[in-house]
Amino acid sequence: MNRHVIWLILLGLLIVQGSLLVWILPSSWQSNVYVTPHLMLVFILFIGLFHHRHAALIYGLVFGLLHDFTYYGAMLGVYSFGMGLTGYLAGLVQRRQPNLIFYNLVITAVGLFLFECINYGINRLFKLITVDFQFALTHYMLPTVLFNLLIALICYVPIRKLLEGRRKISAAGEE
């Protein structure tokens, strides 16, 4: 598999999460809680888990900055920093754990929650939001983490086969 396929997948996920998933999510979900799909972040976390942490860092920085330019104009670099850091940390933590679905999904959930906390913390630091942490946790962060964890569970097997196949091909090319 070519590394350009990962770039195309992430670009496609950027388009899908910003255009189609907004319409697919039920409006009743958005009345009490606010759910934000982070398909790119889930894929970047899986890159860190199954491919390499440095690749996840690079993809997170590039596509996070692209997300900042495209959808989030108030301050640049929030998504870039958050996606790059969580992708790198997911790859770093996974090296010390067995490669089981439970551990990988726990690492993914912690990475999603860490990303939400980074996003909230930076926006609160620069006074772009005035919502207290408890309200943000119950109405924004946890619903978003649970929704994205469900997406991660659904896409786990195909993405793992795709990325582990890429690792085997790159390891065979180095020999």
XYZ file of C-alpha atoms in Angstrom:
175
model
C 0.000 0.000 0.000
C 1.223 3.431 -0.850
C 1.551 6.137 1.797
C -0.497 8.423 -0.441
C -3.531 6.301 0.340
C -3.379 7.428 3.981
C -3.283 11.059 2.853
C -6.314 10.491 0.631
C -8.210 8.682 3.403
C -7.545 11.512 5.857
C -8.567 14.116 3.290
C -11.765 12.179 2.618
C -12.456 11.941 6.355
C -11.956 15.712 6.670
C -14.590 16.288 4.011
C -17.003 13.677 5.402
C -16.802 14.844 9.016
C -17.418 18.449 8.054
C -20.182 17.970 5.545
C -22.060 14.669 5.701
C -21.918 13.695 9.372
C -23.386 17.019 10.444
C -26.559 16.106 8.553
C -26.597 12.444 9.598
C -26.466 13.099 13.355
C -29.997 13.328 14.776
C -31.058 16.819 15.786
C -32.503 15.442 19.030
C -28.941 14.605 20.105
C -27.939 18.201 19.585
C -30.700 19.674 21.773
C -29.303 18.643 25.187
C -25.756 17.637 24.341
C -23.406 18.620 21.572
C -21.686 15.807 19.668
C -18.768 16.554 17.362
C -17.515 13.810 15.036
C -13.721 13.501 14.976
C -13.164 10.893 12.270
C -9.705 12.198 11.411
C -8.630 12.071 15.035
C -9.808 8.469 15.372
C -7.821 7.532 12.258
C -4.760 9.430 13.493
C -4.958 7.637 16.840
C -5.092 4.336 14.971
C -2.056 5.388 12.926
C -0.234 5.943 16.211
C -1.402 2.583 17.540
C -0.798 0.386 14.503
C 1.754 2.157 12.336
C 4.144 4.569 14.078
C 3.895 7.416 16.548
C 5.987 9.819 14.475
C 3.739 9.305 11.465
C 0.718 10.014 13.687
C 2.400 13.207 14.883
C 3.011 14.422 11.334
C -0.480 13.506 10.109
C -2.009 15.093 13.213
C -0.108 18.346 12.773
C -0.837 18.636 9.048
C -4.489 17.642 9.070
C -5.179 19.442 12.329
C -3.866 22.644 10.781
C -5.941 21.969 7.675
C -8.966 21.502 9.941
C -8.149 24.777 11.697
C -7.968 26.629 8.384
C -11.120 25.047 7.010
C -13.584 24.903 9.893
C -12.247 26.665 12.964
C -11.239 30.207 12.190
C -11.169 31.737 15.709
C -7.640 30.559 16.525
C -5.228 28.533 14.447
C -3.256 25.626 15.854
C -5.650 24.244 18.478
C -6.685 21.182 16.494
C -3.191 20.806 15.049
C -1.561 20.727 18.464
C -4.234 18.462 19.953
C -4.284 15.931 17.122
C -0.512 15.759 16.841
C 0.025 15.358 20.574
C -2.690 12.734 21.106
C -1.591 10.727 18.063
C 2.003 10.717 19.290
C 1.032 9.808 22.858
C -1.231 6.987 21.638
C 1.699 5.482 19.754
C 3.986 5.971 22.732
C 1.606 4.323 25.215
C 0.753 1.443 22.883
C 4.364 0.254 22.761
C 4.075 -0.849 26.380
C 0.712 -2.644 26.081
C -0.303 -5.853 24.339
C -1.962 -5.279 20.994
C -5.499 -6.263 22.051
C -8.759 -4.601 21.048
C -9.619 -3.683 24.640
C -6.322 -1.878 25.283
C -6.418 -0.163 21.921
C -9.954 1.117 22.479
C -9.058 2.301 25.993
C -6.070 4.166 24.558
C -8.341 5.604 21.858
C -10.899 6.742 24.462
C -8.202 8.364 26.595
C -6.766 10.040 23.488
C -10.186 11.386 22.493
C -10.778 12.682 26.022
C -7.305 14.234 26.153
C -7.988 15.971 22.833
C -11.264 17.362 24.179
C -9.514 18.579 27.340
C -6.752 20.242 25.301
C -9.324 21.890 23.064
C -11.329 23.113 26.066
C -8.249 24.239 27.990
C -6.752 26.288 25.175
C -10.071 27.914 24.326
C -10.715 28.678 27.999
C -7.177 30.009 28.463
C -7.610 32.537 25.663
C -11.188 33.345 26.793
C -12.872 32.148 23.613
C -15.373 30.207 25.735
C -16.760 30.925 29.194
C -18.378 27.553 29.935
C -17.293 25.921 33.198
C -15.550 22.548 33.073
C -18.364 20.505 34.635
C -20.906 21.698 32.079
C -18.468 21.153 29.222
C -17.634 17.680 30.517
C -21.233 16.504 30.697
C -22.649 18.303 27.646
C -19.720 18.399 25.194
C -16.782 16.180 26.067
C -18.260 12.856 27.222
C -20.940 12.636 24.485
C -18.320 13.424 21.857
C -15.891 10.854 23.261
C -18.561 8.149 23.429
C -19.802 8.841 19.888
C -16.279 8.775 18.461
C -15.449 5.646 20.456
C -18.461 3.961 18.849
C -17.120 4.961 15.437
C -13.686 3.644 16.439
C -15.210 0.324 17.474
C -17.083 0.008 14.181
C -14.001 0.849 12.081
C -11.426 -0.974 14.230
C -10.910 -4.152 12.206
C -10.694 -2.608 8.699
C -8.359 0.167 9.822
C -6.155 -2.268 11.738
C -5.822 -4.536 8.700
C -5.066 -1.537 6.492
C -2.404 -0.067 8.770
C -0.778 -3.325 9.870
C -0.570 -4.366 6.227
C 1.207 -1.076 5.577
C 3.653 -1.791 8.423
C 4.478 -5.245 7.036
C 5.046 -3.851 3.553
C 7.315 -1.070 4.823
C 9.273 -3.538 6.999
C 9.772 -5.850 4.015
C 10.936 -2.879 1.893
C 13.593 -1.925 4.463
C 15.213 -5.388 4.357
